[in-house]
Amino acid sequence: MICSIHQPNYIPYLWLFHKLAHSDVFVFYDIAQYTKGDYHNRNTIKWPNGPILLSLPVQIKLGQTIRETHFDPRILLKHLKTIQESYKKAPFFAEISPLVEDIYSYAGDNLSEFNIRTITLLANKLSPNVAFVKLSDIIPELESKSTEALIEISQKIWATKYISGAGGRGYLDGSLFEKAKISLEFQNFHHPIYPQIWKDFIPCLSIIDVLFNTGVAETRNLLKN
């Protein structure tokens, strides 16, 4: 069984869904510490004049985890309207708009819950066979760190292969995975260039940019390839 692990980020980039699409089980690392300036509460879409950052205002206390982080839910309607205005002329607006409306119909204020719900709704369209697990449900307090933590999580869900992001090459200890009899694979992701409205192509935007511009079927193909 193949697993991947990632923190629940806000309307994430394409490469998170690429890693997810090649996994049997995806673990939400929701007990990770909230990091200011990371992508837990923000991401970028394309406006007619270029990229625009959507950010959820959050309440932060020292040392709090992502699952302990809350935001002002009144901002969700503003984000929805900004997205709709940005992509109303996109080729697949009619197909994707109901999905985005469903995402932003969330009535709570918990950042982790919103992000997990968002990723799950999107994955149900793009990679419907992937199973999801919240780390807080299986290991509420993880004491191990770095490589040891990832191995402990993988063992807990009986994974035989772990997919790491490419950045893991710089800090993961492959010998520990070998000792644990878990195959370690590094993600081989090359950002595709796809048809995109509004002037020159901009990479590394939220997954919703790909969806509005190419539709569910083509986005699924991009992730598989």
GROMACS .gro file of N, CA, C and O in nm, residues 7-54:
model
  192
    7GLN      N    1   0.058   1.838   0.513
    7GLN     CA    2  -0.023   1.927   0.595
    7GLN      C    3  -0.142   1.976   0.513
    7GLN      O    4  -0.131   1.994   0.392
    8PRO      N    5  -0.257   1.997   0.576
    8PRO     CA    6  -0.374   2.046   0.503
    8PRO      C    7  -0.361   2.194   0.469
    8PRO      O    8  -0.375   2.279   0.556
    9ASN      N    9  -0.332   2.223   0.344
    9ASN     CA   10  -0.313   2.361   0.299
    9ASN      C   11  -0.439   2.414   0.230
    9ASN      O   12  -0.528   2.340   0.192
   10TYR      N   13  -0.439   2.545   0.210
   10TYR     CA   14  -0.555   2.615   0.153
   10TYR      C   15  -0.555   2.601   0.000
   10TYR      O   16  -0.455   2.632  -0.065
   11ILE      N   17  -0.667   2.556  -0.058
   11ILE     CA   18  -0.682   2.532  -0.203
   11ILE      C   19  -0.546   2.505  -0.269
   11ILE      O   20  -0.497   2.585  -0.347
   12PRO      N   21  -0.486   2.388  -0.241
   12PRO     CA   22  -0.344   2.365  -0.269
   12PRO      C   23  -0.304   2.368  -0.416
   12PRO      O   24  -0.387   2.371  -0.506
   13TYR      N   25  -0.172   2.362  -0.433
   13TYR     CA   26  -0.111   2.358  -0.565
   13TYR      C   27  -0.134   2.223  -0.632
   13TYR      O   28  -0.172   2.125  -0.569
   14LEU      N   29  -0.099   2.219  -0.759
   14LEU     CA   30  -0.117   2.098  -0.840
   14LEU      C   31  -0.034   1.982  -0.789
   14LEU      O   32  -0.079   1.867  -0.792
   15TRP      N   33   0.087   2.008  -0.739
   15TRP     CA   34   0.175   1.895  -0.706
   15TRP      C   35   0.129   1.820  -0.581
   15TRP      O   36   0.162   1.703  -0.565
   16LEU      N   37   0.053   1.881  -0.494
   16LEU     CA   38  -0.004   1.805  -0.383
   16LEU      C   39  -0.102   1.701  -0.436
   16LEU      O   40  -0.102   1.586  -0.393
   17PHE      N   41  -0.183   1.739  -0.534
   17PHE     CA   42  -0.279   1.646  -0.592
   17PHE      C   43  -0.210   1.542  -0.680
   17PHE      O   44  -0.262   1.432  -0.699
   18HIS      N   45  -0.094   1.578  -0.735
   18HIS     CA   46  -0.015   1.479  -0.809
   18HIS      C   47   0.033   1.369  -0.716
   18HIS      O   48   0.024   1.250  -0.747
   19LYS      N   49   0.084   1.407  -0.600
   19LYS     CA   50   0.129   1.308  -0.501
   19LYS      C   51   0.011   1.226  -0.451
   19LYS      O   52   0.021   1.104  -0.437
   20LEU      N   53  -0.098   1.292  -0.428
   20LEU     CA   54  -0.220   1.224  -0.381
   20LEU      C   55  -0.269   1.122  -0.484
   20LEU      O   56  -0.309   1.011  -0.449
   21ALA      N   57  -0.263   1.161  -0.612
   21ALA     CA   58  -0.315   1.073  -0.719
   21ALA      C   59  -0.235   0.945  -0.733
   21ALA      O   60  -0.285   0.846  -0.789
   22HIS      N   61  -0.111   0.943  -0.683
   22HIS     CA   62  -0.027   0.824  -0.693
   22HIS      C   63  -0.021   0.747  -0.561
   22HIS      O   64   0.069   0.665  -0.540
   23SER      N   65  -0.117   0.776  -0.472
   23SER     CA   66  -0.120   0.712  -0.340
   23SER      C   67  -0.249   0.631  -0.323
   23SER      O   68  -0.350   0.659  -0.385
   24ASP      N   69  -0.241   0.532  -0.234
   24ASP     CA   70  -0.361   0.460  -0.192
   24ASP      C   71  -0.424   0.526  -0.070
   24ASP      O   72  -0.546   0.528  -0.055
   25VAL      N   73  -0.338   0.579   0.018
   25VAL     CA   74  -0.384   0.648   0.139
   25VAL      C   75  -0.310   0.780   0.151
   25VAL      O   76  -0.188   0.787   0.132
   26PHE      N   77  -0.385   0.885   0.181
   26PHE     CA   78  -0.328   1.017   0.201
   26PHE      C   79  -0.354   1.059   0.344
   26PHE      O   80  -0.469   1.060   0.390
   27VAL      N   81  -0.248   1.094   0.417
   27VAL     CA   82  -0.259   1.131   0.558
   27VAL      C   83  -0.248   1.283   0.573
   27VAL      O   84  -0.150   1.343   0.529
   28PHE      N   85  -0.349   1.342   0.634
   28PHE     CA   86  -0.345   1.485   0.665
   28PHE      C   87  -0.267   1.506   0.795
   28PHE      O   88  -0.309   1.463   0.901
   29TYR      N   89  -0.154   1.574   0.784
   29TYR     CA   90  -0.069   1.600   0.900
   29TYR      C   91  -0.124   1.723   0.973
   29TYR      O   92  -0.063   1.830   0.975
   30ASP      N   93  -0.241   1.704   1.035
   30ASP     CA   94  -0.311   1.818   1.094
   30ASP      C   95  -0.259   1.860   1.231
   30ASP      O   96  -0.297   1.965   1.283
   31ILE      N   97  -0.170   1.777   1.292
   31ILE     CA   98  -0.116   1.814   1.422
   31ILE      C   99   0.018   1.887   1.409
   31ILE      O  100   0.083   1.916   1.509
   32ALA      N  101   0.058   1.918   1.286
   32ALA     CA  102   0.179   1.998   1.266
   32ALA      C  103   0.156   2.139   1.319
   32ALA      O  104   0.044   2.190   1.321
   33GLN      N  105   0.263   2.204   1.359
   33GLN     CA  106   0.252   2.340   1.410
   33GLN      C  107   0.215   2.435   1.297
   33GLN      O  108   0.268   2.426   1.186
   34TYR      N  109   0.122   2.526   1.325
   34TYR     CA  110   0.087   2.627   1.226
   34TYR      C  111   0.208   2.718   1.204
   34TYR      O  112   0.271   2.764   1.299
   35THR      N  113   0.240   2.741   1.078
   35THR     CA  114   0.356   2.822   1.044
   35THR      C  115   0.313   2.949   0.972
   35THR      O  116   0.254   2.942   0.863
   36LYS      N  117   0.341   3.062   1.031
   36LYS     CA  118   0.306   3.189   0.971
   36LYS      C  119   0.384   3.208   0.841
   36LYS      O  120   0.504   3.183   0.835
   37GLY      N  121   0.316   3.250   0.736
   37GLY     CA  122   0.382   3.271   0.607
   37GLY      C  123   0.383   3.149   0.519
   37GLY      O  124   0.427   3.155   0.404
   38ASP      N  125   0.335   3.035   0.571
   38ASP     CA  126   0.325   2.913   0.490
   38ASP      C  127   0.193   2.916   0.414
   38ASP      O  128   0.121   3.016   0.416
   39TYR      N  129   0.158   2.804   0.351
   39TYR     CA  130   0.038   2.800   0.268
   39TYR      C  131  -0.080   2.731   0.338
   39TYR      O  132  -0.171   2.685   0.273
   40HIS      N  133  -0.077   2.730   0.470
   40HIS     CA  134  -0.188   2.674   0.545
   40HIS      C  135  -0.315   2.758   0.525
   40HIS      O  136  -0.426   2.704   0.526
   41ASN      N  137  -0.299   2.888   0.510
   41ASN     CA  138  -0.417   2.976   0.503
   41ASN      C  139  -0.418   3.066   0.380
   41ASN      O  140  -0.495   3.162   0.375
   42ARG      N  141  -0.336   3.038   0.281
   42ARG     CA  142  -0.333   3.127   0.164
   42ARG      C  143  -0.289   3.051   0.040
   42ARG      O  144  -0.222   2.948   0.048
   43ASN      N  145  -0.328   3.104  -0.074
   43ASN     CA  146  -0.280   3.053  -0.202
   43ASN      C  147  -0.313   3.154  -0.311
   43ASN      O  148  -0.382   3.253  -0.287
   44THR      N  149  -0.264   3.125  -0.432
   44THR     CA  150  -0.270   3.222  -0.540
   44THR      C  151  -0.357   3.173  -0.654
   44THR      O  152  -0.351   3.057  -0.693
   45ILE      N  153  -0.438   3.264  -0.707
   45ILE     CA  154  -0.515   3.238  -0.829
   45ILE      C  155  -0.475   3.343  -0.933
   45ILE      O  156  -0.391   3.429  -0.906
   46LYS      N  157  -0.538   3.338  -1.051
   46LYS     CA  158  -0.502   3.431  -1.157
   46LYS      C  159  -0.614   3.531  -1.180
   46LYS      O  160  -0.727   3.495  -1.211
   47TRP      N  161  -0.583   3.657  -1.165
   47TRP     CA  162  -0.672   3.769  -1.192
   47TRP      C  163  -0.640   3.820  -1.332
   47TRP      O  164  -0.531   3.792  -1.385
   48PRO      N  165  -0.729   3.893  -1.398
   48PRO     CA  166  -0.698   3.943  -1.533
   48PRO      C  167  -0.565   4.017  -1.544
   48PRO      O  168  -0.500   4.012  -1.649
   49ASN      N  169  -0.523   4.082  -1.436
   49ASN     CA  170  -0.397   4.157  -1.440
   49ASN      C  171  -0.278   4.081  -1.383
   49ASN      O  172  -0.170   4.138  -1.369
   50GLY      N  173  -0.297   3.954  -1.350
   50GLY     CA  174  -0.186   3.875  -1.296
   50GLY      C  175  -0.228   3.796  -1.174
   50GLY      O  176  -0.346   3.785  -1.143
   51PRO      N  177  -0.131   3.741  -1.100
   51PRO     CA  178  -0.163   3.659  -0.983
   51PRO      C  179  -0.219   3.744  -0.870
   51PRO      O  180  -0.182   3.859  -0.852
   52ILE      N  181  -0.309   3.683  -0.792
   52ILE     CA  182  -0.365   3.750  -0.676
   52ILE      C  183  -0.368   3.650  -0.561
   52ILE      O  184  -0.404   3.534  -0.578
   53LEU      N  185  -0.326   3.695  -0.443
   53LEU     CA  186  -0.316   3.609  -0.326
   53LEU      C  187  -0.446   3.614  -0.247
   53LEU      O  188  -0.493   3.721  -0.210
   54LEU      N  189  -0.503   3.496  -0.222
   54LEU     CA  190  -0.619   3.484  -0.134
   54LEU      C  191  -0.570   3.435   0.002
   54LEU      O  192  -0.501   3.333   0.011
   0.00000   0.00000   0.00000
